[in-house]
mmCIF file of C-alpha atoms in Angstrom:
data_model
loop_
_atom_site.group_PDB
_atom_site.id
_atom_site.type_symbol
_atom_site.label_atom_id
_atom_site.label_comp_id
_atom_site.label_asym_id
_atom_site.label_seq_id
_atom_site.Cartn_x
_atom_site.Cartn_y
_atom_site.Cartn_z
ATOM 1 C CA UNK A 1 164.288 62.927 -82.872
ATOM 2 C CA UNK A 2 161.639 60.862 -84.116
ATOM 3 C CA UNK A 3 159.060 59.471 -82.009
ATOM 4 C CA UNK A 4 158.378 55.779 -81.268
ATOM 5 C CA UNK A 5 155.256 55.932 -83.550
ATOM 6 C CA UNK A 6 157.088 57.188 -86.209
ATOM 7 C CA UNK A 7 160.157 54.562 -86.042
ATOM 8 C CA UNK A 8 157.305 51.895 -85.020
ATOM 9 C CA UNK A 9 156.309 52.538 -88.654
ATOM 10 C CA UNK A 10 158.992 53.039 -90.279
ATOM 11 C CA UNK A 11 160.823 49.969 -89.439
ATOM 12 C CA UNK A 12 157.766 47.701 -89.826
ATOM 13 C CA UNK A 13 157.738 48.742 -93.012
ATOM 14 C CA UNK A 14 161.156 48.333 -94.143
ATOM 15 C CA UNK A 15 160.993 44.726 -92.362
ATOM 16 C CA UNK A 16 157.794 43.838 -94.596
ATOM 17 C CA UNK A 17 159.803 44.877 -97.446
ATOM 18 C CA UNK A 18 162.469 42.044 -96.922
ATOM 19 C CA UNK A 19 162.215 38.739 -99.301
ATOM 20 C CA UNK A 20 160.554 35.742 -97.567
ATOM 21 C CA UNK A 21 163.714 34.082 -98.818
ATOM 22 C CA UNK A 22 166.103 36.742 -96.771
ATOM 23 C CA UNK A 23 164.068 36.448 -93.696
ATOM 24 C CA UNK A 24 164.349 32.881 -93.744
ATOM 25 C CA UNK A 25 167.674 33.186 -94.454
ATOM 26 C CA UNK A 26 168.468 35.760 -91.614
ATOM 27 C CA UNK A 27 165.861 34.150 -89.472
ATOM 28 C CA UNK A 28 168.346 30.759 -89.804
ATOM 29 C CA UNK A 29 171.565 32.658 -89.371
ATOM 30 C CA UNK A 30 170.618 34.548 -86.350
ATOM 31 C CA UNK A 31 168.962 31.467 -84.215
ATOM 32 C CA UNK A 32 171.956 29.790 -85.109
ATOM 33 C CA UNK A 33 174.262 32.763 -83.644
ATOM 34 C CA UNK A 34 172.133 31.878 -80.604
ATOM 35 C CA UNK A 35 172.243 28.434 -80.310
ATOM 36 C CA UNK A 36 176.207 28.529 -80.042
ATOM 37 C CA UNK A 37 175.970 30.757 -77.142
ATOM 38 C CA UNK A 38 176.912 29.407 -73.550
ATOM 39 C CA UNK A 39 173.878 31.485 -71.919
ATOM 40 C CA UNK A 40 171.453 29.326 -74.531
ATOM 41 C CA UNK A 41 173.920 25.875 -73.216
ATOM 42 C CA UNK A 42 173.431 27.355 -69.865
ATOM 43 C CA UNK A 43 169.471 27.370 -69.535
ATOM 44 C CA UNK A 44 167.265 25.266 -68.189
ATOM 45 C CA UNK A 45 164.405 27.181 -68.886
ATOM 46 C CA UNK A 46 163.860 29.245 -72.333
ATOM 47 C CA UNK A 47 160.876 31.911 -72.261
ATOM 48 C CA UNK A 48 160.228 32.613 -75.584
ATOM 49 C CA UNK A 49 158.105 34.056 -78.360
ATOM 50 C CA UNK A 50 156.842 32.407 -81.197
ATOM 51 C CA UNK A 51 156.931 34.136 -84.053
ATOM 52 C CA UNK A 52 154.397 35.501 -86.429
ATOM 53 C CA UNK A 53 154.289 37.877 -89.721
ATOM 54 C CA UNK A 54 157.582 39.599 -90.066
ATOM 55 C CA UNK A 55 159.057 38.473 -87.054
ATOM 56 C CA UNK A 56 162.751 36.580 -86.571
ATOM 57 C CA UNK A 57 161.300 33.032 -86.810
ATOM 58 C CA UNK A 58 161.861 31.003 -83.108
ATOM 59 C CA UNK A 59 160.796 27.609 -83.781
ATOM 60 C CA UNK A 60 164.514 26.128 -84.262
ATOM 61 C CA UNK A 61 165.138 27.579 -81.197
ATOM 62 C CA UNK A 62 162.102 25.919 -79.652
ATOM 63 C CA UNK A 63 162.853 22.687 -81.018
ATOM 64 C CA UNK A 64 167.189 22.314 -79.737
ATOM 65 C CA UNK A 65 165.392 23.345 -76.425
ATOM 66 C CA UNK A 66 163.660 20.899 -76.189
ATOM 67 C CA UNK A 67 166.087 18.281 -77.952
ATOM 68 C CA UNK A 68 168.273 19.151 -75.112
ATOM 69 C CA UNK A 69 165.640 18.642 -72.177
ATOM 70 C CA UNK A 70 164.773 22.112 -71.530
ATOM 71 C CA UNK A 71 161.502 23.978 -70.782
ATOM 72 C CA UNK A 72 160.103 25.860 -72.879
ATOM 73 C CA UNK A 73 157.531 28.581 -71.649
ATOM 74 C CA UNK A 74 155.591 31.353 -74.593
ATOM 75 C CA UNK A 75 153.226 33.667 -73.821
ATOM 76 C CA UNK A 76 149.728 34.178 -73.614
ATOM 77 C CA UNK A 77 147.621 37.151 -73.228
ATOM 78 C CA UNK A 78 145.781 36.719 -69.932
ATOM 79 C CA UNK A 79 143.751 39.873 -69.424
ATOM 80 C CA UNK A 80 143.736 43.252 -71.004
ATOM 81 C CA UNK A 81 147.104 44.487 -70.829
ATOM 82 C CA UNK A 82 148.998 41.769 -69.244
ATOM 83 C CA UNK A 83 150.381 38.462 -70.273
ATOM 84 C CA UNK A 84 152.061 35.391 -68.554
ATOM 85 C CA UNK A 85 154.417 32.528 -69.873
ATOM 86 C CA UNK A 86 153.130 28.952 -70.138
ATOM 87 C CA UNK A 87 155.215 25.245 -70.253
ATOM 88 C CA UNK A 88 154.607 23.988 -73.331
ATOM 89 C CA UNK A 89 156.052 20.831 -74.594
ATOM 90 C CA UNK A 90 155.515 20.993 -78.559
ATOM 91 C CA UNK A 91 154.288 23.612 -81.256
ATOM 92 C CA UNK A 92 151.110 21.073 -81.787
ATOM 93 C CA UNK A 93 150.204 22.958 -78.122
ATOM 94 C CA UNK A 94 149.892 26.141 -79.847
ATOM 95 C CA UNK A 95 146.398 27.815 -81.055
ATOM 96 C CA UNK A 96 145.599 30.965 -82.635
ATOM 97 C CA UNK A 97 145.127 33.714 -79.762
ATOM 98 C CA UNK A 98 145.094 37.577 -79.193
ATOM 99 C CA UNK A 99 146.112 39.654 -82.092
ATOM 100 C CA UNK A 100 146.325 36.665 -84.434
ATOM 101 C CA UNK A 101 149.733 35.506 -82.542
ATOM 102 C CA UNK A 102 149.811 31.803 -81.688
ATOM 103 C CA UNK A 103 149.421 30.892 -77.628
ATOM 104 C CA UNK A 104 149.908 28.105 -75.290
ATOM 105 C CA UNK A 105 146.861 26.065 -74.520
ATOM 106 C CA UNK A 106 148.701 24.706 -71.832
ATOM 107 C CA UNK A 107 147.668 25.895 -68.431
ATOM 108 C CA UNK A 108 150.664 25.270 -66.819
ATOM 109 C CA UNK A 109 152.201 28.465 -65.665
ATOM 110 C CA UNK A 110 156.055 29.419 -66.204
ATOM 111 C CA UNK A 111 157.272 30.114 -62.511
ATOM 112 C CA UNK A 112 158.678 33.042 -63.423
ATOM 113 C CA UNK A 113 162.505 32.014 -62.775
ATOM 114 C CA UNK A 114 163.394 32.307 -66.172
ATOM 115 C CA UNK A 115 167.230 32.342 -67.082
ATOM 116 C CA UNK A 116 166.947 33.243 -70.852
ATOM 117 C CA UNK A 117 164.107 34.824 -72.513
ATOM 118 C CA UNK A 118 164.099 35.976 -75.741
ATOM 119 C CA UNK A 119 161.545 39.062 -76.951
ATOM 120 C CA UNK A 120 160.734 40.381 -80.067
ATOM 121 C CA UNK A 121 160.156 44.179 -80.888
ATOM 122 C CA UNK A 122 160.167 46.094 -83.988
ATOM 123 C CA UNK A 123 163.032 48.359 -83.340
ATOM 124 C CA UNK A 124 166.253 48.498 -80.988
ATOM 125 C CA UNK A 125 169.367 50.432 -80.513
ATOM 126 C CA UNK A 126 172.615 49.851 -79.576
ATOM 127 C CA UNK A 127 172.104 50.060 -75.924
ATOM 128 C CA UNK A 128 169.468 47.913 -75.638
ATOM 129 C CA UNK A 129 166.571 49.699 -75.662
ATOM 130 C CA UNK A 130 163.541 48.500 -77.600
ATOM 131 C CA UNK A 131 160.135 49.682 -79.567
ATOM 132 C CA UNK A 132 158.049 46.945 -79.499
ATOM 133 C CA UNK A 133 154.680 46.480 -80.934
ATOM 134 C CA UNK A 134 152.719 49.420 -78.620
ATOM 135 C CA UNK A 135 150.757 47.457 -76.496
ATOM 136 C CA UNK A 136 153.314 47.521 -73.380
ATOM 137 C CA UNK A 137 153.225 43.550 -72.740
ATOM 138 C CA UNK A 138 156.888 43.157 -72.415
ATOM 139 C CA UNK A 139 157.139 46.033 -70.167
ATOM 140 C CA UNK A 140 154.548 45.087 -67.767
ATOM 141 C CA UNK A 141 155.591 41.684 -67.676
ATOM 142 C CA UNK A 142 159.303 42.560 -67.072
ATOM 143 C CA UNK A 143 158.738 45.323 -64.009
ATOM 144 C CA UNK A 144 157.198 42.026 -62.359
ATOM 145 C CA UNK A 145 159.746 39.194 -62.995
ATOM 146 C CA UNK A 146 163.301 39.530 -63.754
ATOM 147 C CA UNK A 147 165.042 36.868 -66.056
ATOM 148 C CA UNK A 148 168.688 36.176 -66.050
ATOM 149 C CA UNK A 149 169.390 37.088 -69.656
ATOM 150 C CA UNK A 150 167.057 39.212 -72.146
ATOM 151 C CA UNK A 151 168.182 38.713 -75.796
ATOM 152 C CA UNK A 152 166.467 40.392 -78.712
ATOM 153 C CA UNK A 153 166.468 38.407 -82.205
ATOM 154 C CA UNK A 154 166.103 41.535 -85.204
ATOM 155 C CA UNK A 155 167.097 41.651 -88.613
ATOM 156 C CA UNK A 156 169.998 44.008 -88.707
ATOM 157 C CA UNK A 157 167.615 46.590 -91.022
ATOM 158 C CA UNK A 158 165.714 46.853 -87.175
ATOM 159 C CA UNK A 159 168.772 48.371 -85.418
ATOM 160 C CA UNK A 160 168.736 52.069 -85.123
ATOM 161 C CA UNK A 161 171.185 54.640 -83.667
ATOM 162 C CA UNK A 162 169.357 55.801 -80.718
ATOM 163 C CA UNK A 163 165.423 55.060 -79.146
ATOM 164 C CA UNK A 164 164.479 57.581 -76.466
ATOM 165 C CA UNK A 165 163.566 54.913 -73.622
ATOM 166 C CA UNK A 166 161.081 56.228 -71.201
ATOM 167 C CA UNK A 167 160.946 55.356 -67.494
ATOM 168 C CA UNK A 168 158.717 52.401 -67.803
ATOM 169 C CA UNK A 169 160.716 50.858 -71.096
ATOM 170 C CA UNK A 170 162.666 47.586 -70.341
ATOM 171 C CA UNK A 171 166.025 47.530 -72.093
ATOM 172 C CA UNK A 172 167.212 43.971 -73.240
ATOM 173 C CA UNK A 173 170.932 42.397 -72.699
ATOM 174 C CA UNK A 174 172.065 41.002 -76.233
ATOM 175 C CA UNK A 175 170.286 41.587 -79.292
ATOM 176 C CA UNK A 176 171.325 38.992 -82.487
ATOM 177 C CA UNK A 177 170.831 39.886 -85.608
ATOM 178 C CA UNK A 178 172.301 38.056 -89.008
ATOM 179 C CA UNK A 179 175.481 40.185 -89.070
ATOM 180 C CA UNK A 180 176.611 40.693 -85.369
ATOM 181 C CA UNK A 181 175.618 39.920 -82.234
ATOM 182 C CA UNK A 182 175.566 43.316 -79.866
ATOM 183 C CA UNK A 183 176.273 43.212 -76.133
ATOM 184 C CA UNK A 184 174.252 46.260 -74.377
#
């Protein structure tokens, strides 16, 4: 079985390799598949990232949040290791942070009773389980605070048969990519 390392590389590379006119493409189909969904109708609060590089874009998302009077909370890397989700009320809030990804500059912190959050990650199976980007944010963040609903957005070339989770791995609930939408 290959290692997380090895899939964390091998996936990020077949992601790069999509057109910038696929991933748009993809990126529009799957936030769509989201946006019809009752648990998206349902939520008052939306913790979510905002994409950067190769990642299923989020701002559409963002933006019919907001349309429809809901928070919208992103994170930001607060110390080595860890990270918390801040309000923010527009993308003009947004600056360059850690590792290049855009953060809140708000200072007003999430309060942690999030009903939908959406993650990113590089690679995920069928049961949920996910490979993100190695740094363990996620995880940390998720053994602390425990949404309602934890959807994954992936292009379907990210799905793989099987991911060896380990203890401290956080599995997510849904996972939408441009061809299906798969309940874990």
């Amino acid at each position: 079985m290959e290692i997380k390392k090895e899939i964390r590389q091998r996936i990020r590379q077949v992601r790069a390799q999509l057109s910038k006119e696929l991933k748009t493409q993809y990126s529009k189909d799957i936030q769509n598949k989201l946006l019809k969904e009752k648990l998206f109708f349902g939520a008052n609060e939306i913790y979510c990232y905002v994409s950067s590089n190769h990642e299923v874009q989020t701002e559409k998302i963002m933006n019919e949040a907001w349309k429809q009077g809901k928070r919208v909370a992103v994170p930001k890397v607060t110390k080595k290791g860890e990270m918390e989700f801040f309000y923010i009320q527009g993308k003009e809030e947004l600056k360059v942070g850690h590792y290049g990804i855009l953060e809140p500059t708000s200072d007003i912190p999430a309060n942690a009773d999030c009903e939908l959050m959406i993650l990113p990650g590089i690679c995920f199976d069928y049961k949920g389980n996910r490979i993100g980007y190695g740094g363990g944010y996620y995880d940390r963040y998720l053994r602390k605070h425990h949404p309602k609903h934890k959807v994954a957005l992936a292009y379907s070339c990210q799905m793989t048969e099987s991911i060896e989770a380990e203890k401290h791995d956080v599995s997510v609930d849904m996972i939408f990519t441009e061809r299906e939408i798969i309940k874990c």
